[in-house]
């Protein structure tokens, strides 16, 4: 394999770096402190093609692959992980679900607006009492003529308030039946479809997280994605790609924290020399750099399999699990290298530290990744 950035990846990386320095970095702490979800920023990202990275050009997207997609999410997350998280959720969950399982009419209706960020996308699977146990969901849809009546709620949903379109998996059969769930597209303004409580989070505070509420919401059958009963199966396939997204987000956090720590260690003098010259610090940097390399290799191998339309469930789970756990460790060490200053908001590592933890939880916890990996290994 060629591990060098191709021309497109190099161009994307430079474009994102320039954009982030101008439009994201000056606002990081304001957005974080006030939990501002900066919609105008995502409109600009949409104009640049970064909100429809995987969407074919015929539907208004950039028509790029997973290696380029990793580059986009990683580079944004090196500056502000919460913006990287929202870009990832919009691209890999909502937009990709419609791209993968929508019919031609549905693709033409929603993808051009999602790819340009005219619409912000949300995706709903998790409920209050069903996190990892998604099959036990309580949100139901009952057929009524050429529509479905939906009741229930989803929580921890990215863009639940500001999203224009949401792909939501609801129960249309028996609870616990993997063939008893179906995916629908909901649009803002539908009667009975609203958003609820916004979460006040430890990190990722500029990425909006809230409830979706359904109160006798009538959704047309034309908004159904795929066959009745296939929603859970679809969701698991979408999460295969989503894990690559969270891996890329983790990689960006790890690189951002490491680069800040490396720079500080060369500038901070103690006992007449830079702290990087002390073995205690230099060995930390060595471990951090090695874990970043390992994360990156796993991620791009998963991306390669995804591009080749080969099974990616096991490797995607491995990449997500390893990269997310590594980014938490790296962010922790970055704070330690900064000492007391790492605990203040004057330096970037405290935010990387807060933001990193979400990566071991979102789109399948570390424990769920181990379950996925071990089950697949034992099948072989």
Short mmCIF file of C-alpha atoms in Angstrom, two decimals:
data_model
loop_
_atom_site.label_atom_id
_atom_site.label_comp_id
_atom_site.label_asym_id
_atom_site.label_seq_id
_atom_site.Cartn_x
_atom_site.Cartn_y
_atom_site.Cartn_z
CA UNK A 1 0.00 0.00 0.00
CA UNK A 2 1.07 3.57 -0.67
CA UNK A 3 0.90 5.46 2.63
CA UNK A 4 1.55 8.90 1.13
CA UNK A 5 -1.30 11.37 0.78
CA UNK A 6 -2.55 11.35 -2.78
CA UNK A 7 -2.93 14.67 -4.57
CA UNK A 8 -6.59 15.00 -3.58
CA UNK A 9 -5.88 14.26 0.09
CA UNK A 10 -3.03 16.79 0.15
CA UNK A 11 -5.26 19.44 -1.40
CA UNK A 12 -8.09 18.66 1.05
CA UNK A 13 -5.73 18.76 4.04
CA UNK A 14 -4.33 22.15 3.07
CA UNK A 15 -7.76 23.54 2.26
CA UNK A 16 -9.16 22.41 5.63
CA UNK A 17 -6.12 23.73 7.53
CA UNK A 18 -6.48 27.16 5.93
CA UNK A 19 -10.24 27.18 6.51
CA UNK A 20 -9.93 26.06 10.14
CA UNK A 21 -7.27 28.64 11.02
CA UNK A 22 -9.42 31.43 9.61
CA UNK A 23 -12.95 30.33 10.56
CA UNK A 24 -12.71 27.91 13.48
CA UNK A 25 -9.67 28.57 15.68
CA UNK A 26 -10.62 32.19 16.64
CA UNK A 27 -14.02 31.01 17.90
CA UNK A 28 -13.20 27.73 19.65
CA UNK A 29 -13.59 28.83 23.25
CA UNK A 30 -16.58 31.11 22.64
CA UNK A 31 -18.48 28.24 20.99
CA UNK A 32 -17.37 25.81 23.70
CA UNK A 33 -18.23 28.00 26.68
CA UNK A 34 -21.63 29.06 25.35
CA UNK A 35 -22.43 25.72 23.63
CA UNK A 36 -23.01 27.51 20.33
CA UNK A 37 -23.73 25.28 17.33
CA UNK A 38 -22.36 27.49 14.51
CA UNK A 39 -24.73 26.77 11.63
CA UNK A 40 -23.17 29.42 9.31
CA UNK A 41 -19.85 27.59 9.58
CA UNK A 42 -21.41 24.36 8.33
CA UNK A 43 -23.01 26.22 5.43
CA UNK A 44 -19.49 27.36 4.44
CA UNK A 45 -18.19 23.80 4.78
CA UNK A 46 -21.07 22.72 2.55
CA UNK A 47 -20.06 25.24 -0.10
CA UNK A 48 -16.57 23.70 -0.04
CA UNK A 49 -17.96 20.20 -0.53
CA UNK A 50 -17.11 18.86 2.93
CA UNK A 51 -20.68 18.10 3.99
CA UNK A 52 -21.21 15.65 1.13
CA UNK A 53 -17.78 14.04 0.90
CA UNK A 54 -19.03 10.55 -0.01
CA UNK A 55 -22.04 11.68 -2.06
CA UNK A 56 -21.63 11.15 -5.84
CA UNK A 57 -21.39 14.29 -7.96
CA UNK A 58 -24.72 13.48 -9.66
CA UNK A 59 -26.42 14.23 -6.32
CA UNK A 60 -24.42 17.39 -5.65
CA UNK A 61 -21.67 15.81 -3.56
CA UNK A 62 -17.89 15.66 -3.85
CA UNK A 63 -17.82 12.03 -4.96
CA UNK A 64 -14.75 11.20 -2.87
CA UNK A 65 -13.79 8.03 -0.98
CA UNK A 66 -13.16 7.02 2.62
CA UNK A 67 -9.44 7.90 2.63
CA UNK A 68 -10.34 11.48 1.69
CA UNK A 69 -13.19 11.43 4.19
CA UNK A 70 -10.81 10.46 7.01
CA UNK A 71 -8.60 13.38 5.98
CA UNK A 72 -11.51 15.84 6.22
CA UNK A 73 -12.68 14.73 9.67
CA UNK A 74 -9.13 14.37 11.03
CA UNK A 75 -7.94 17.81 9.92
CA UNK A 76 -11.01 19.60 11.32
CA UNK A 77 -10.75 17.66 14.60
CA UNK A 78 -7.10 18.66 15.07
CA UNK A 79 -8.43 22.20 15.54
CA UNK A 80 -11.89 21.67 17.08
CA UNK A 81 -13.18 18.10 17.64
CA UNK A 82 -16.75 19.26 18.22
CA UNK A 83 -16.91 20.63 14.68
CA UNK A 84 -15.31 17.40 13.43
CA UNK A 85 -17.98 15.40 15.27
CA UNK A 86 -20.82 17.30 13.59
CA UNK A 87 -19.23 16.96 10.14
CA UNK A 88 -18.85 13.22 10.78
CA UNK A 89 -22.43 12.70 11.99
CA UNK A 90 -23.90 14.65 9.08
CA UNK A 91 -21.83 12.81 6.47
CA UNK A 92 -21.62 9.23 7.69
CA UNK A 93 -24.96 8.77 9.45
CA UNK A 94 -27.85 10.81 8.03
CA UNK A 95 -26.54 11.52 4.54
CA UNK A 96 -24.91 8.12 4.07
CA UNK A 97 -28.05 6.28 5.21
CA UNK A 98 -30.11 7.97 2.50
CA UNK A 99 -27.33 7.43 -0.05
CA UNK A 100 -27.00 3.73 0.81
CA UNK A 101 -30.62 2.71 1.28
CA UNK A 102 -32.76 5.40 -0.36
CA UNK A 103 -34.46 4.89 -3.72
CA UNK A 104 -33.68 7.17 -6.64
CA UNK A 105 -36.53 9.56 -5.86
CA UNK A 106 -35.44 9.87 -2.22
CA UNK A 107 -31.80 10.43 -3.17
CA UNK A 108 -32.73 13.20 -5.59
CA UNK A 109 -35.02 14.80 -3.04
CA UNK A 110 -32.66 15.00 -0.05
CA UNK A 111 -29.04 14.37 -1.01
CA UNK A 112 -28.34 17.59 -2.99
CA UNK A 113 -29.54 19.70 -0.04
CA UNK A 114 -27.63 17.63 2.51
CA UNK A 115 -24.44 17.57 0.43
CA UNK A 116 -24.34 21.37 0.27
CA UNK A 117 -25.50 21.82 3.91
CA UNK A 118 -28.63 23.64 2.78
CA UNK A 119 -30.04 20.98 5.08
CA UNK A 120 -28.30 19.85 8.29
CA UNK A 121 -28.77 16.13 8.91
CA UNK A 122 -29.52 14.13 12.06
CA UNK A 123 -29.73 10.38 12.70
CA UNK A 124 -31.68 8.71 15.49
CA UNK A 125 -31.25 5.24 16.99
CA UNK A 126 -30.52 5.69 20.73
CA UNK A 127 -33.31 6.10 23.29
CA UNK A 128 -33.37 6.94 27.00
CA UNK A 129 -33.54 3.31 28.10
CA UNK A 130 -31.89 1.71 25.10
CA UNK A 131 -28.30 2.75 24.53
CA UNK A 132 -26.25 -0.27 23.55
CA UNK A 133 -29.47 -2.35 23.55
CA UNK A 134 -30.87 -0.61 20.47
CA UNK A 135 -33.14 -3.57 19.67
CA UNK A 136 -35.21 -2.84 22.76
CA UNK A 137 -36.40 0.55 21.48
CA UNK A 138 -39.80 1.87 22.51
CA UNK A 139 -40.44 4.41 19.72
CA UNK A 140 -43.12 2.83 17.55
CA UNK A 141 -44.64 3.36 14.10
CA UNK A 142 -48.11 2.02 13.27
CA UNK A 143 -49.32 1.84 9.65
CA UNK A 144 -52.32 4.04 8.88
CA UNK A 145 -53.25 4.05 5.20
CA UNK A 146 -50.33 5.45 3.19
CA UNK A 147 -48.71 6.90 6.32
CA UNK A 148 -47.30 5.77 9.66
CA UNK A 149 -48.14 7.20 13.09
CA UNK A 150 -44.99 7.52 15.21
CA UNK A 151 -44.79 7.93 19.00
CA UNK A 152 -41.79 7.99 21.31
CA UNK A 153 -38.48 9.80 21.71
CA UNK A 154 -34.81 9.47 20.80
CA UNK A 155 -31.99 10.97 22.83
CA UNK A 156 -28.32 11.90 22.47
CA UNK A 157 -29.09 12.89 18.88
CA UNK A 158 -26.57 15.13 17.13
CA UNK A 159 -28.33 18.12 15.49
CA UNK A 160 -31.73 17.22 17.00
CA UNK A 161 -32.71 20.89 17.30
CA UNK A 162 -31.05 22.47 14.26
CA UNK A 163 -31.36 19.52 11.87
CA UNK A 164 -33.63 19.93 8.85
CA UNK A 165 -33.80 16.22 8.06
CA UNK A 166 -33.49 13.22 10.39
CA UNK A 167 -33.18 9.55 9.53
CA UNK A 168 -34.77 7.69 12.44
CA UNK A 169 -35.08 3.98 13.17
CA UNK A 170 -38.36 3.06 14.88
CA UNK A 171 -40.08 -0.14 15.92
CA UNK A 172 -42.63 -1.53 13.46
CA UNK A 173 -42.68 -5.09 14.86
CA UNK A 174 -42.03 -6.93 18.10
CA UNK A 175 -39.61 -5.52 20.66
CA UNK A 176 -36.22 -7.19 20.45
CA UNK A 177 -36.82 -8.53 16.94
CA UNK A 178 -33.94 -7.43 14.69
CA UNK A 179 -36.40 -7.55 11.77
CA UNK A 180 -38.94 -5.47 13.67
CA UNK A 181 -37.52 -2.00 13.00
CA UNK A 182 -37.78 0.37 10.04
CA UNK A 183 -36.02 3.57 8.98
CA UNK A 184 -37.88 6.74 7.99
CA UNK A 185 -36.88 10.24 6.97
CA UNK A 186 -38.46 13.01 9.05
CA UNK A 187 -38.43 16.66 8.02
CA UNK A 188 -38.48 19.69 10.30
CA UNK A 189 -41.98 21.10 10.57
CA UNK A 190 -43.86 17.80 10.39
CA UNK A 191 -46.79 17.94 12.88
CA UNK A 192 -45.92 15.97 16.00
CA UNK A 193 -42.18 16.01 15.28
CA UNK A 194 -40.15 18.24 17.59
CA UNK A 195 -36.93 18.50 19.56
CA UNK A 196 -36.60 18.30 23.32
CA UNK A 197 -33.97 18.78 26.00
CA UNK A 198 -30.51 19.89 24.89
CA UNK A 199 -27.73 18.11 26.76
CA UNK A 200 -25.22 20.11 28.81
CA UNK A 201 -22.08 18.12 28.05
CA UNK A 202 -18.56 17.65 29.39
CA UNK A 203 -17.03 18.11 25.95
CA UNK A 204 -17.96 18.42 22.26
CA UNK A 205 -20.00 21.41 23.40
CA UNK A 206 -20.23 23.15 20.02
CA UNK A 207 -21.81 20.01 18.56
CA UNK A 208 -25.51 20.08 19.36
CA UNK A 209 -26.97 17.07 21.18
CA UNK A 210 -30.64 16.82 22.15
CA UNK A 211 -33.85 14.76 22.08
CA UNK A 212 -36.12 14.05 19.14
CA UNK A 213 -39.77 13.76 20.18
CA UNK A 214 -42.63 12.10 18.26
CA UNK A 215 -46.21 12.76 19.36
CA UNK A 216 -48.62 11.13 16.94
CA UNK A 217 -46.31 12.23 14.14
CA UNK A 218 -47.60 11.21 10.74
CA UNK A 219 -44.84 10.29 8.31
CA UNK A 220 -45.66 9.30 4.69
CA UNK A 221 -44.77 5.76 3.61
CA UNK A 222 -42.86 7.48 0.77
CA UNK A 223 -40.35 8.55 3.46
CA UNK A 224 -39.57 4.94 4.36
CA UNK A 225 -36.00 3.89 3.56
CA UNK A 226 -35.85 0.34 2.23
CA UNK A 227 -38.16 -2.48 3.23
CA UNK A 228 -40.28 -2.62 6.37
CA UNK A 229 -38.32 -4.46 9.06
CA UNK A 230 -34.88 -3.69 7.65
CA UNK A 231 -34.13 -0.60 9.76
CA UNK A 232 -31.93 -2.28 12.37
CA UNK A 233 -29.94 -4.19 9.74
CA UNK A 234 -29.44 -0.91 7.85
CA UNK A 235 -28.34 0.87 11.03
CA UNK A 236 -25.67 -1.74 11.75
CA UNK A 237 -24.28 -1.34 8.24
CA UNK A 238 -24.28 2.45 8.56
CA UNK A 239 -22.45 2.17 11.88
CA UNK A 240 -19.69 0.18 10.16
CA UNK A 241 -18.85 3.36 8.25
CA UNK A 242 -19.66 5.52 11.26
CA UNK A 243 -16.94 3.78 13.24
CA UNK A 244 -14.41 4.88 10.66
CA UNK A 245 -15.74 8.42 11.24
CA UNK A 246 -15.25 8.24 14.99
CA UNK A 247 -11.82 6.71 14.41
CA UNK A 248 -10.94 9.70 12.22
CA UNK A 249 -12.29 12.06 14.87
CA UNK A 250 -10.17 10.27 17.47
CA UNK A 251 -7.10 10.49 15.25
CA UNK A 252 -7.58 14.24 14.84
CA UNK A 253 -7.89 14.73 18.60
CA UNK A 254 -4.81 12.59 19.22
CA UNK A 255 -2.74 14.52 16.67
CA UNK A 256 -3.96 17.89 17.93
CA UNK A 257 -3.13 17.03 21.54
CA UNK A 258 0.22 15.47 20.64
CA UNK A 259 1.32 18.41 18.49
CA UNK A 260 0.42 20.87 21.26
CA UNK A 261 2.33 18.78 23.82
CA UNK A 262 5.38 18.41 21.56
CA UNK A 263 5.51 22.16 20.96
CA UNK A 264 5.11 22.97 24.66
CA UNK A 265 7.75 20.44 25.71
CA UNK A 266 10.32 22.19 23.52
CA UNK A 267 9.40 25.66 24.79
CA UNK A 268 8.99 24.97 28.50
CA UNK A 269 12.29 25.15 30.41
CA UNK A 270 12.91 23.62 33.83
CA UNK A 271 16.29 23.20 35.54
CA UNK A 272 17.89 25.10 32.67
CA UNK A 273 16.72 22.89 29.80
CA UNK A 274 13.57 22.16 27.78
CA UNK A 275 11.38 19.53 29.46
CA UNK A 276 11.51 17.49 26.23
CA UNK A 277 15.10 16.61 27.15
CA UNK A 278 13.93 14.71 30.22
CA UNK A 279 13.31 11.02 29.70
CA UNK A 280 10.02 11.14 31.58
CA UNK A 281 8.62 13.54 28.99
CA UNK A 282 10.37 12.19 25.88
CA UNK A 283 9.12 8.66 26.58
CA UNK A 284 5.56 9.98 26.85
CA UNK A 285 5.96 11.62 23.45
CA UNK A 286 7.33 8.37 22.00
CA UNK A 287 4.30 6.41 23.23
CA UNK A 288 1.90 9.06 21.94
CA UNK A 289 3.47 9.15 18.46
CA UNK A 290 3.45 5.35 18.21
CA UNK A 291 -0.22 5.08 19.15
CA UNK A 292 -1.08 7.74 16.56
CA UNK A 293 0.73 5.75 13.85
CA UNK A 294 -1.07 2.55 14.86
CA UNK A 295 -4.46 4.30 14.87
CA UNK A 296 -3.83 5.79 11.44
CA UNK A 297 -2.81 2.45 9.92
CA UNK A 298 -5.87 0.66 11.30
CA UNK A 299 -8.17 3.41 10.05
CA UNK A 300 -6.82 3.48 6.53
CA UNK A 301 -6.90 -0.31 6.29
CA UNK A 302 -10.58 -0.15 7.28
CA UNK A 303 -11.10 2.60 4.70
CA UNK A 304 -9.40 0.43 2.06
CA UNK A 305 -11.76 -2.48 2.79
CA UNK A 306 -14.77 -0.13 2.71
CA UNK A 307 -13.67 1.28 -0.65
CA UNK A 308 -13.30 -2.27 -2.02
CA UNK A 309 -16.80 -3.18 -0.76
CA UNK A 310 -15.29 -5.90 1.41
CA UNK A 311 -16.49 -6.83 4.92
CA UNK A 312 -15.34 -4.09 7.28
CA UNK A 313 -17.29 -4.79 10.48
CA UNK A 314 -14.42 -6.36 12.43
CA UNK A 315 -11.65 -4.04 11.30
CA UNK A 316 -13.87 -0.97 11.58
CA UNK A 317 -14.64 -1.91 15.19
CA UNK A 318 -10.93 -2.51 15.86
CA UNK A 319 -9.98 0.85 14.36
CA UNK A 320 -12.68 2.72 16.28
CA UNK A 321 -11.88 0.97 19.55
CA UNK A 322 -8.12 1.43 19.33
CA UNK A 323 -8.13 5.01 18.02
CA UNK A 324 -10.71 6.20 20.56
CA UNK A 325 -8.97 4.65 23.55
CA UNK A 326 -5.61 5.95 22.27
CA UNK A 327 -6.90 9.50 21.88
CA UNK A 328 -8.10 9.57 25.50
CA UNK A 329 -4.67 8.38 26.71
CA UNK A 330 -2.86 10.86 24.45
CA UNK A 331 -5.04 13.78 25.52
CA UNK A 332 -4.46 12.82 29.16
CA UNK A 333 -0.69 12.73 28.66
CA UNK A 334 -0.79 16.05 26.81
CA UNK A 335 -2.39 17.66 29.87
CA UNK A 336 0.24 16.02 32.08
CA UNK A 337 3.10 17.35 29.94
CA UNK A 338 1.64 20.85 30.23
CA UNK A 339 1.47 20.51 34.01
CA UNK A 340 -0.63 23.18 35.70
CA UNK A 341 -1.06 25.09 32.46
CA UNK A 342 -2.69 22.00 30.92
CA UNK A 343 -5.48 22.37 33.44
CA UNK A 344 -6.30 25.89 32.26
CA UNK A 345 -8.31 27.06 29.27
CA UNK A 346 -5.40 29.19 28.07
CA UNK A 347 -3.93 26.10 26.41
CA UNK A 348 -5.76 23.80 23.97
CA UNK A 349 -5.09 20.45 25.66
CA UNK A 350 -7.78 20.72 28.35
CA UNK A 351 -10.41 20.86 25.60
CA UNK A 352 -8.90 17.92 23.72
CA UNK A 353 -9.03 16.06 27.05
CA UNK A 354 -12.72 16.83 27.57
CA UNK A 355 -13.66 16.16 23.96
CA UNK A 356 -11.77 12.87 23.71
CA UNK A 357 -13.97 10.86 26.08
CA UNK A 358 -16.98 10.95 23.77
CA UNK A 359 -15.03 8.89 21.23
CA UNK A 360 -15.05 5.82 23.49
CA UNK A 361 -18.84 6.11 23.89
CA UNK A 362 -20.47 7.43 20.70
CA UNK A 363 -21.48 5.10 17.85
CA UNK A 364 -20.85 2.06 20.01
CA UNK A 365 -18.94 1.98 23.29
CA UNK A 366 -15.54 0.33 23.61
CA UNK A 367 -17.31 -2.59 25.27
CA UNK A 368 -19.66 -2.99 22.29
CA UNK A 369 -16.68 -2.88 19.90
CA UNK A 370 -15.08 -5.73 21.84
CA UNK A 371 -18.35 -7.65 21.59
CA UNK A 372 -18.51 -7.10 17.82
CA UNK A 373 -14.86 -8.07 17.33
CA UNK A 374 -14.97 -11.18 19.54
CA UNK A 375 -18.20 -12.47 17.99
CA UNK A 376 -16.77 -12.16 14.51
CA UNK A 377 -13.49 -13.79 15.51
CA UNK A 378 -15.33 -16.76 17.03
CA UNK A 379 -17.40 -17.20 13.86
CA UNK A 380 -14.28 -17.84 11.83
#
